[in-house]
Short mmCIF file of C-alpha atoms in Angstrom, two decimals:
data_model
loop_
_atom_site.label_atom_id
_atom_site.label_comp_id
_atom_site.label_asym_id
_atom_site.label_seq_id
_atom_site.Cartn_x
_atom_site.Cartn_y
_atom_site.Cartn_z
CA MET A 1 11.94 38.83 -11.30
CA THR A 2 12.64 40.23 -14.77
CA ARG A 3 10.34 39.57 -17.70
CA THR A 4 13.13 38.41 -19.99
CA VAL A 5 15.94 35.95 -19.38
CA PRO A 6 18.85 37.87 -17.78
CA GLU A 7 22.00 38.19 -19.91
CA GLY A 8 24.20 36.54 -17.26
CA TRP A 9 21.83 33.60 -17.25
CA ARG A 10 22.19 33.14 -21.03
CA LYS A 11 25.98 33.07 -20.76
CA ALA A 12 25.90 30.56 -17.88
CA ALA A 13 23.40 28.39 -19.79
CA ARG A 14 25.70 28.26 -22.82
CA PHE A 15 28.54 27.08 -20.59
CA VAL A 16 26.32 24.46 -18.88
CA TRP A 17 25.16 23.10 -22.24
CA ILE A 18 28.70 22.77 -23.56
CA ALA A 19 29.77 21.08 -20.30
CA ALA A 20 26.75 18.73 -20.44
CA LEU A 21 27.38 17.67 -24.04
CA VAL A 22 31.10 17.13 -23.46
CA LEU A 23 30.50 15.16 -20.26
CA VAL A 24 27.73 12.99 -21.76
CA ALA A 25 29.89 12.22 -24.81
CA LEU A 26 32.84 11.43 -22.55
CA SER A 27 30.76 9.18 -20.31
CA LEU A 28 29.34 7.28 -23.30
CA VAL A 29 32.83 6.67 -24.64
CA MET A 30 33.94 5.53 -21.19
CA VAL A 31 30.92 3.20 -20.91
CA VAL A 32 31.77 1.57 -24.24
CA ARG A 33 35.38 1.12 -23.19
CA ALA A 34 34.60 0.03 -19.60
CA PRO A 35 35.54 -3.54 -18.67
CA THR A 36 32.79 -6.09 -19.25
CA GLU A 37 31.49 -7.67 -16.06
CA ARG A 38 32.18 -11.41 -15.86
CA VAL A 39 28.78 -12.73 -14.79
CA MET A 40 26.27 -10.40 -16.47
CA GLY A 41 28.29 -9.38 -19.52
CA PRO A 42 27.49 -6.18 -21.45
CA VAL A 43 24.02 -5.88 -19.81
CA GLN A 44 25.73 -4.72 -16.62
CA LYS A 45 26.62 -1.47 -18.42
CA ILE A 46 22.98 -0.40 -18.03
CA VAL A 47 23.99 0.53 -14.49
CA TYR A 48 25.95 3.49 -15.92
CA VAL A 49 22.67 4.99 -17.16
CA HIS A 50 20.31 3.62 -14.50
CA VAL A 51 22.08 4.88 -11.36
CA PRO A 52 22.90 8.40 -12.68
CA SER A 53 19.30 8.79 -13.89
CA ALA A 54 18.04 7.81 -10.42
CA ILE A 55 20.30 10.43 -8.84
CA ALA A 56 19.16 13.09 -11.32
CA THR A 57 15.55 12.15 -10.48
CA MET A 58 16.05 12.63 -6.76
CA ILE A 59 17.81 15.98 -7.31
CA ALA A 60 14.98 17.09 -9.61
CA PHE A 61 12.24 16.19 -7.15
CA GLY A 62 14.27 17.71 -4.31
CA ILE A 63 14.41 20.99 -6.25
CA THR A 64 10.64 20.82 -6.82
CA PHE A 65 10.23 20.42 -3.05
CA ALA A 66 12.53 23.38 -2.26
CA ALA A 67 10.91 25.52 -4.97
CA GLY A 68 7.48 24.69 -3.51
CA ILE A 69 8.56 25.99 -0.11
CA ALA A 70 10.10 29.08 -1.71
CA PHE A 71 6.90 29.77 -3.68
CA LEU A 72 4.60 29.46 -0.67
CA THR A 73 6.93 31.78 1.27
CA THR A 74 7.55 34.45 -1.38
CA ARG A 75 4.69 33.93 -3.91
CA GLN A 76 7.14 34.73 -6.69
CA TRP A 77 6.39 33.41 -10.15
CA PHE A 78 9.92 32.10 -10.67
CA TRP A 79 9.73 29.47 -7.92
CA ASP A 80 6.57 28.00 -9.36
CA ALA A 81 8.18 27.83 -12.81
CA LEU A 82 11.31 26.20 -11.36
CA GLY A 83 9.30 23.62 -9.40
CA ALA A 84 7.12 22.70 -12.37
CA ALA A 85 10.07 22.53 -14.77
CA SER A 86 12.09 20.38 -12.38
CA ALA A 87 9.17 17.99 -11.75
CA GLU A 88 8.70 17.55 -15.49
CA VAL A 89 12.37 16.92 -16.22
CA GLY A 90 12.58 14.67 -13.15
CA LEU A 91 9.69 12.57 -14.45
CA VAL A 92 11.59 11.99 -17.70
CA PHE A 93 14.65 10.80 -15.76
CA ALA A 94 12.39 8.64 -13.56
CA THR A 95 10.97 7.07 -16.72
CA VAL A 96 14.51 6.27 -17.86
CA VAL A 97 15.06 4.56 -14.49
CA MET A 98 11.79 2.62 -14.89
CA ILE A 99 12.85 1.40 -18.35
CA THR A 100 16.49 0.56 -17.63
CA GLY A 101 15.71 -1.16 -14.30
CA PRO A 102 13.70 -4.06 -15.78
CA LEU A 103 16.28 -4.45 -18.59
CA TRP A 104 18.95 -5.00 -15.93
CA ALA A 105 16.65 -7.11 -13.73
CA ARG A 106 15.84 -9.49 -16.56
CA SER A 107 19.49 -10.45 -16.72
CA ALA A 108 20.30 -10.25 -12.99
CA TRP A 109 17.11 -11.70 -11.46
CA ASN A 110 15.67 -13.54 -14.46
CA THR A 111 12.49 -11.45 -14.32
CA TRP A 112 11.42 -8.10 -15.75
CA TRP A 113 9.62 -7.04 -12.60
CA THR A 114 9.24 -8.25 -9.04
CA TRP A 115 7.39 -6.67 -6.10
CA GLU A 116 10.60 -5.75 -4.40
CA PRO A 117 10.74 -2.74 -2.01
CA ARG A 118 12.98 -0.43 -4.04
CA LEU A 119 11.12 -1.15 -7.28
CA THR A 120 7.76 -0.69 -5.62
CA THR A 121 8.66 2.61 -3.98
CA PHE A 122 10.13 3.98 -7.16
CA PHE A 123 7.01 2.98 -9.09
CA ILE A 124 4.90 4.78 -6.44
CA LEU A 125 7.12 7.84 -6.86
CA TRP A 126 6.66 7.70 -10.62
CA ILE A 127 2.85 7.50 -10.27
CA LEU A 128 2.79 10.44 -7.85
CA TYR A 129 4.85 12.75 -10.06
CA ALA A 130 2.89 11.67 -13.14
CA ALA A 131 -0.26 12.62 -11.18
CA TYR A 132 1.44 15.98 -10.42
CA GLN A 133 1.67 16.62 -14.17
CA VAL A 134 -1.96 15.62 -14.76
CA ILE A 135 -3.23 17.78 -11.90
CA ARG A 136 -1.12 20.78 -12.86
CA SER A 137 -2.28 20.62 -16.45
CA SER A 138 -5.94 20.43 -15.35
CA LEU A 139 -5.70 23.55 -13.19
CA ARG A 140 -6.43 27.10 -14.31
CA GLY A 141 -6.13 30.40 -12.54
CA PRO A 142 -4.19 31.42 -9.45
CA SER A 143 -4.78 28.13 -7.61
CA LYS A 144 -2.53 26.34 -10.11
CA ARG A 145 0.69 27.58 -8.53
CA THR A 146 -0.35 27.03 -4.93
CA ILE A 147 -1.64 23.49 -5.48
CA SER A 148 1.45 22.56 -7.51
CA ALA A 149 3.70 23.83 -4.71
CA VAL A 150 1.75 21.88 -2.09
CA LEU A 151 1.93 18.67 -4.14
CA GLY A 152 5.67 19.11 -4.72
CA ILE A 153 6.19 19.38 -0.95
CA VAL A 154 3.81 16.59 0.12
CA PHE A 155 5.15 14.00 -2.35
CA PHE A 156 8.74 14.61 -1.34
CA VAL A 157 7.98 14.60 2.40
CA MET A 158 6.14 11.31 2.06
CA TYR A 159 8.77 9.55 0.01
CA PRO A 160 11.26 8.63 2.83
CA VAL A 161 8.40 7.16 4.88
CA THR A 162 7.28 5.06 1.95
CA VAL A 163 10.82 3.82 1.29
CA TYR A 164 11.34 2.92 4.94
CA SER A 165 7.99 1.20 5.31
CA VAL A 166 8.30 -0.88 2.17
CA ASN A 167 11.76 -2.00 3.29
CA LEU A 168 10.07 -3.38 6.41
CA TRP A 169 7.54 -5.16 4.23
CA ARG A 170 9.98 -7.61 2.70
CA GLY A 171 13.75 -8.02 2.37
CA SER A 172 15.22 -6.06 -0.51
CA MET A 173 16.90 -7.78 -3.46
CA HIS A 174 17.92 -4.45 -4.93
CA PRO A 175 21.55 -3.47 -4.26
CA GLN A 176 21.51 -0.93 -1.42
CA ASN A 177 24.78 0.66 -2.58
CA VAL A 178 26.51 0.27 -5.90
CA THR A 179 30.09 -0.60 -5.02
CA MET A 180 32.60 -0.58 -7.84
CA GLN A 181 36.33 -0.34 -8.01
CA GLY A 182 39.00 0.92 -10.39
CA ASN A 183 37.98 1.75 -13.92
CA MET A 184 34.33 0.82 -13.44
CA ARG A 185 34.03 3.20 -10.50
CA GLN A 186 35.50 6.04 -12.58
CA VAL A 187 33.00 5.36 -15.37
CA LEU A 188 30.11 5.40 -12.90
CA LEU A 189 31.23 8.64 -11.24
CA THR A 190 31.74 10.34 -14.63
CA SER A 191 28.30 9.17 -15.76
CA MET A 192 26.73 10.53 -12.58
CA LEU A 193 28.35 13.92 -13.10
CA ALA A 194 27.38 13.93 -16.79
CA TRP A 195 23.71 13.15 -16.11
CA VAL A 196 23.41 15.69 -13.33
CA VAL A 197 24.91 18.44 -15.51
CA PHE A 198 22.67 17.30 -18.36
CA TYR A 199 19.68 17.60 -16.01
CA VAL A 200 20.70 21.18 -15.16
CA ALA A 201 21.01 22.00 -18.87
CA VAL A 202 17.58 20.55 -19.73
CA LEU A 203 16.05 22.28 -16.71
CA GLU A 204 17.41 25.58 -17.98
CA ARG A 205 15.77 25.05 -21.38
CA ARG A 206 12.48 24.13 -19.74
CA LEU A 207 12.65 27.21 -17.54
CA ARG A 208 13.30 29.37 -20.57
CA LEU A 209 10.11 27.98 -22.06
CA GLU A 210 8.22 29.14 -18.97
CA TRP A 211 9.81 32.56 -19.38
CA ALA A 212 8.72 32.70 -23.02
CA ARG A 213 5.18 31.60 -22.09
CA ARG A 214 4.94 34.29 -19.47
CA ALA A 215 6.20 36.95 -21.88
CA ALA A 216 3.70 35.79 -24.53
CA GLU A 217 0.87 35.89 -22.02
CA GLU A 218 1.79 39.38 -20.92
CA GLU A 219 1.99 40.51 -24.52
CA ARG A 220 -1.43 39.03 -25.21
CA LEU A 221 -2.84 40.89 -22.23
CA GLY A 222 -1.10 44.05 -23.34
CA VAL A 223 1.19 44.38 -20.35
CA GLY A 224 4.47 43.99 -22.29
CA ALA A 225 4.65 47.72 -22.99
CA PRO A 226 4.89 49.96 -19.94
CA ALA A 227 1.36 50.61 -18.73
CA PRO A 228 0.33 53.63 -16.71
CA ARG A 229 0.68 53.10 -12.99
CA GLY A 230 -2.49 51.55 -11.59
CA HIS A 231 -3.71 50.52 -15.06
CA VAL A 232 -5.61 47.21 -15.07
CA ALA A 233 -2.91 45.55 -17.21
CA ALA A 234 -0.16 46.68 -14.84
CA ARG A 235 -2.14 45.40 -11.89
CA GLY A 236 -2.51 42.07 -13.67
CA ALA A 237 1.22 41.85 -14.25
CA GLU A 238 1.90 42.71 -10.62
CA ALA A 239 -0.53 40.06 -9.44
CA ARG A 240 1.06 37.42 -11.64
CA GLY A 241 4.54 38.46 -10.59
CA ARG A 242 3.77 38.14 -6.90
CA MET B 1 -14.79 25.42 19.96
CA ILE B 2 -14.37 25.68 16.18
CA LEU B 3 -12.98 22.17 15.77
CA LEU B 4 -16.01 20.53 17.33
CA GLU B 5 -18.46 22.86 15.59
CA VAL B 6 -16.99 22.02 12.19
CA ALA B 7 -17.04 18.30 12.99
CA ARG B 8 -20.65 18.58 14.16
CA LYS B 9 -21.63 20.44 10.98
CA ASP B 10 -20.03 17.80 8.74
CA LEU B 11 -21.53 14.93 10.71
CA THR B 12 -24.96 16.58 10.53
CA LEU B 13 -24.59 16.81 6.75
CA TYR B 14 -23.66 13.11 6.63
CA ALA B 15 -26.58 12.16 8.88
CA ARG B 16 -29.06 14.09 6.71
CA ASP B 17 -27.96 12.22 3.60
CA VAL B 18 -29.26 8.76 4.47
CA ARG B 19 -29.04 7.58 0.87
CA PHE B 20 -25.30 8.34 0.85
CA LEU B 21 -24.74 6.50 4.13
CA ALA B 22 -26.71 3.50 2.85
CA THR B 23 -24.74 3.50 -0.43
CA LEU B 24 -21.44 3.75 1.45
CA GLY B 25 -22.40 0.81 3.67
CA LEU B 26 -23.60 -1.31 0.76
CA PHE B 27 -20.56 -0.47 -1.35
CA SER B 28 -18.07 -1.45 1.36
CA ALA B 29 -20.06 -4.61 2.24
CA SER B 30 -20.19 -5.60 -1.45
CA LEU B 31 -16.43 -5.15 -1.78
CA THR B 32 -15.87 -7.37 1.25
CA LEU B 33 -18.20 -10.00 -0.16
CA ILE B 34 -16.60 -9.96 -3.62
CA LEU B 35 -13.07 -10.24 -2.22
CA SER B 36 -14.02 -13.02 0.18
CA MET B 37 -15.52 -14.92 -2.75
CA ALA B 38 -12.36 -14.31 -4.79
CA PHE B 39 -10.16 -15.71 -2.00
CA GLY B 40 -12.53 -18.52 -0.97
CA PRO B 41 -14.22 -20.83 -0.41
CA ILE B 42 -11.10 -22.56 0.98
CA TYR B 43 -8.76 -19.93 2.35
CA GLN B 44 -4.97 -20.44 2.18
CA ASP B 45 -4.26 -18.06 5.04
CA ALA B 46 -7.57 -16.75 6.39
CA PRO B 47 -6.17 -14.06 8.77
CA ARG B 48 -4.00 -12.61 6.01
CA GLU B 49 -6.75 -12.64 3.37
CA ALA B 50 -9.30 -11.29 5.83
CA ALA B 51 -7.04 -8.39 6.84
CA ALA B 52 -6.29 -7.50 3.21
CA THR B 53 -9.98 -7.66 2.30
CA MET B 54 -11.16 -5.51 5.19
CA TRP B 55 -8.57 -2.78 4.68
CA ALA B 56 -8.92 -2.71 0.90
CA SER B 57 -12.70 -2.30 1.28
CA LEU B 58 -12.25 0.39 3.90
CA PHE B 59 -9.74 2.39 1.86
CA PHE B 60 -11.92 2.29 -1.27
CA ALA B 61 -15.00 3.26 0.71
CA GLY B 62 -12.99 6.09 2.28
CA VAL B 63 -12.48 7.75 -1.12
CA LEU B 64 -16.23 7.64 -1.67
CA GLY B 65 -16.77 9.30 1.73
CA LEU B 66 -14.15 12.01 1.14
CA THR B 67 -15.52 12.85 -2.29
CA ARG B 68 -19.07 13.01 -1.01
CA SER B 69 -18.07 15.29 1.86
CA LEU B 70 -16.72 17.77 -0.73
CA ASP B 71 -19.90 17.61 -2.78
CA MET B 72 -22.12 18.07 0.26
CA GLU B 73 -20.13 21.07 1.39
CA ARG B 74 -20.37 22.65 -2.04
CA GLU B 75 -24.11 22.00 -2.27
CA ALA B 76 -24.75 23.39 1.21
CA GLY B 77 -22.33 26.30 0.74
CA GLY B 78 -20.77 25.61 4.16
CA GLY B 79 -17.20 25.74 2.88
CA ASP B 80 -17.47 29.33 1.68
CA ALA B 81 -19.18 30.37 4.90
CA LEU B 82 -16.41 28.78 6.96
CA ARG B 83 -13.69 30.51 4.96
CA MET B 84 -15.43 33.89 5.29
CA SER B 85 -15.95 33.42 9.02
CA GLY B 86 -12.28 34.08 9.64
CA ALA B 87 -11.93 30.91 11.71
CA ASP B 88 -8.48 29.40 12.11
CA PRO B 89 -7.95 27.24 8.97
CA TYR B 90 -6.16 24.56 10.98
CA ALA B 91 -9.11 24.28 13.40
CA ILE B 92 -11.39 23.87 10.37
CA TYR B 93 -9.08 21.19 9.01
CA LEU B 94 -9.01 19.34 12.34
CA GLY B 95 -12.80 19.46 12.55
CA LYS B 96 -13.13 18.00 9.08
CA THR B 97 -10.51 15.37 9.87
CA LEU B 98 -12.45 14.39 12.99
CA ALA B 99 -15.71 14.08 11.01
CA ASN B 100 -14.02 11.96 8.33
CA PHE B 101 -12.38 9.83 11.01
CA LEU B 102 -15.76 9.14 12.64
CA LEU B 103 -17.35 8.30 9.29
CA LEU B 104 -14.55 5.83 8.53
CA ALA B 105 -14.79 4.41 12.04
CA ALA B 106 -18.49 3.72 11.38
CA VAL B 107 -17.60 1.89 8.16
CA PHE B 108 -14.95 -0.06 10.09
CA ALA B 109 -17.60 -1.01 12.70
CA LEU B 110 -19.67 -2.44 9.86
CA LEU B 111 -16.83 -4.25 8.07
CA LEU B 112 -15.17 -5.82 11.11
CA PRO B 113 -18.03 -8.23 11.98
CA LEU B 114 -18.66 -8.93 8.29
CA THR B 115 -15.03 -9.89 7.71
CA SER B 116 -14.92 -11.92 10.91
CA VAL B 117 -17.97 -13.91 9.82
CA PHE B 118 -16.94 -14.40 6.18
CA PHE B 119 -13.39 -15.51 7.02
CA ASP B 120 -14.00 -16.92 10.51
CA VAL B 121 -11.25 -14.85 12.11
CA GLY B 122 -10.87 -12.70 15.22
CA SER B 123 -12.26 -12.90 18.72
CA LEU B 124 -13.90 -10.57 21.20
CA SER B 125 -10.82 -10.63 23.44
CA GLY B 126 -8.64 -9.37 20.55
CA LEU B 127 -11.13 -6.67 19.57
CA PRO B 128 -9.59 -3.74 21.55
CA ARG B 129 -6.21 -4.22 19.90
CA VAL B 130 -7.70 -4.47 16.39
CA ALA B 131 -9.68 -1.33 17.18
CA GLY B 132 -6.42 0.33 18.29
CA VAL B 133 -4.77 -0.53 14.96
CA ALA B 134 -7.83 0.82 13.16
CA ALA B 135 -7.70 4.06 15.17
CA ILE B 136 -4.08 4.70 14.13
CA ALA B 137 -4.71 3.77 10.49
CA LEU B 138 -7.92 5.75 10.15
CA LEU B 139 -6.45 8.82 11.84
CA GLY B 140 -3.67 8.89 9.21
CA TYR B 141 -6.14 8.20 6.42
CA SER B 142 -8.40 11.03 7.58
CA ALA B 143 -5.49 13.42 8.11
CA TRP B 144 -4.04 12.93 4.62
CA GLY B 145 -7.42 12.33 2.99
CA THR B 146 -8.87 15.61 4.24
CA LEU B 147 -5.83 17.52 2.94
CA PHE B 148 -5.93 15.79 -0.44
CA ALA B 149 -9.70 16.21 -0.69
CA ALA B 150 -9.26 19.96 -0.14
CA LEU B 151 -6.60 19.95 -2.85
CA ALA B 152 -8.85 18.08 -5.27
CA ARG B 153 -11.81 20.37 -4.61
CA GLY B 154 -11.51 22.46 -7.76
CA LEU B 155 -10.28 19.73 -10.08
CA GLN B 156 -12.09 18.00 -12.90
CA ALA B 157 -12.52 14.23 -12.38
CA ARG B 158 -11.62 14.76 -8.72
CA GLU B 159 -12.75 11.27 -7.65
CA LEU B 160 -10.19 9.71 -9.96
CA LEU B 161 -7.45 12.14 -9.05
CA LEU B 162 -8.16 11.74 -5.35
CA SER B 163 -7.66 7.98 -5.71
CA VAL B 164 -4.46 8.49 -7.68
CA LEU B 165 -3.14 10.81 -4.96
CA LEU B 166 -4.35 8.85 -1.95
CA PHE B 167 -3.58 5.22 -2.69
CA PRO B 168 0.12 5.50 -3.56
CA SER B 169 0.70 8.03 -0.77
CA LEU B 170 -0.98 5.96 1.91
CA ILE B 171 0.71 2.66 1.12
CA PRO B 172 2.63 2.70 4.46
CA LEU B 173 -0.65 2.99 6.36
CA TRP B 174 -2.35 0.32 4.29
CA ILE B 175 0.47 -2.21 4.56
CA GLY B 176 0.88 -1.47 8.27
CA ALA B 177 -2.81 -1.96 8.97
CA VAL B 178 -2.89 -5.23 7.03
CA LYS B 179 0.29 -6.56 8.67
CA LEU B 180 -0.82 -5.71 12.20
CA THR B 181 -4.37 -7.01 11.77
CA HIS B 182 -3.01 -10.17 10.19
CA ALA B 183 -0.65 -10.68 13.14
CA LEU B 184 -3.41 -10.06 15.67
CA TRP B 185 -5.81 -12.48 14.00
CA GLY B 186 -3.15 -15.07 13.14
CA GLU B 187 -0.68 -14.99 16.04
CA GLY B 188 -2.68 -13.15 18.67
CA GLY B 189 0.06 -10.49 19.04
CA THR B 190 2.10 -7.93 17.12
CA ALA B 191 5.60 -8.79 18.34
CA SER B 192 6.84 -9.79 14.86
CA VAL B 193 5.53 -6.66 13.13
CA GLY B 194 5.67 -4.10 15.94
CA ASP B 195 7.74 -1.62 13.87
CA TRP B 196 4.68 -0.96 11.73
CA VAL B 197 3.02 0.85 14.62
CA LYS B 198 5.88 3.38 14.56
CA VAL B 199 5.61 3.81 10.77
CA MET B 200 1.88 4.41 11.02
CA LEU B 201 2.28 6.89 13.88
CA VAL B 202 4.90 8.77 11.84
CA MET B 203 2.39 8.94 8.97
CA ASP B 204 -0.28 10.27 11.34
CA VAL B 205 2.00 12.94 12.81
CA LEU B 206 3.31 13.89 9.34
CA GLY B 207 -0.21 14.21 7.99
CA LEU B 208 -1.39 16.44 10.83
CA GLY B 209 1.91 18.40 10.80
CA VAL B 210 2.05 18.99 7.05
CA ALA B 211 -1.60 20.05 7.06
CA ALA B 212 -0.89 22.56 9.86
CA TRP B 213 1.44 24.28 7.44
CA LEU B 214 -0.24 23.67 4.10
CA TYR B 215 -4.00 23.67 4.73
CA GLU B 216 -4.28 27.45 4.72
CA PRO B 217 -2.74 27.92 1.23
CA VAL B 218 -4.78 24.97 -0.01
CA GLN B 219 -7.95 26.56 1.35
CA GLU B 220 -7.03 29.88 -0.28
CA ALA B 221 -6.40 28.11 -3.57
CA GLY B 222 -9.92 26.71 -3.46
CA GLU B 223 -11.52 30.15 -3.12
#
């Protein structure tokens, strides 16, 4: 993996950012113009942020899981950076879900929170990935990457079991599938696409930060300039790049 | 056999630390007492409250046991010796899981009669099935707990982080154990909540399977 961001990457990132901004703007306009639901009124429009954020969260944590496997297999720095970046961005989207959910529930169920299976499992997921951030930030040295990868895998493996088990616990009030028709369906699909592309754009920025950190660290250790083969600084860079 | 040797070593360390065993027993008994007082003196649904109390006490006491096992290993230096011995990491993991399972089973043996007395639930004829539920739940708890404890080995405030990792992750086991014990004490059978046995077995198999793959890198990370 190169020490600086590849040129092709920069070009692709520019395109993704433009696409994300255009799509988010378009989706917001569509949300404003979308028909108002008869029973819930304007509050129903929270769904256009809530559902796409939940999908972005699952994609983000899925990428952390895949990056964890890739890191343990290859021991390449990039996979650790991708997993950590995706977990962090995913936690932000999960927080959006946790905020918008109760806002919707207050209107739909007349309560901010209820111990309902989907809510409970999502709250568990949020706690686990928040713990991931705490643990990662408290680690130093080479174990940081390995433990982060293991946590990214374990949390994602455990999630389907938790969802299934809590569904057995009590009947779910949460809609299992969001079914919409006509204009409302188009708004939802556009919002989903917009949030997923926005996630990719933010992930790219976060990854670039990791790249910059790594470059700064190498510069501090004096491995930015070409070091003689076998020099301690070069060995350090090789070890970190593994 | 490495598995049994590791389990024997860990159990010997536990047995030598009588103060720890006494504290663990007193802590779990106190939790049971406090919760029974909170629910009582007139219980709304004694089998349900008794099951929740027993499993909550057991899960909290389990964190104490897992944390102590890490400390003891560090103090005795056994962990480093095991890693340097070149023994199969998964055999080491299984040995530790077995030791933790037996420690938790001992705590269960203490809490079961206490809960039965405090809440007036259970019977001798139903004991084998409650013990069966406990075996499945504690196997999963030990399997995941041993992996998480190894992960938390090098962390600051590892007791807190171990709780944060364990409790949300093991919710399927906890709910399953409570549901099944409640059904056994309340209805005398598990027909209405039989699916929970499958969920708990999946958790057990997942814990042992994931550890087979991940324990070695976790052990390396702790070096």
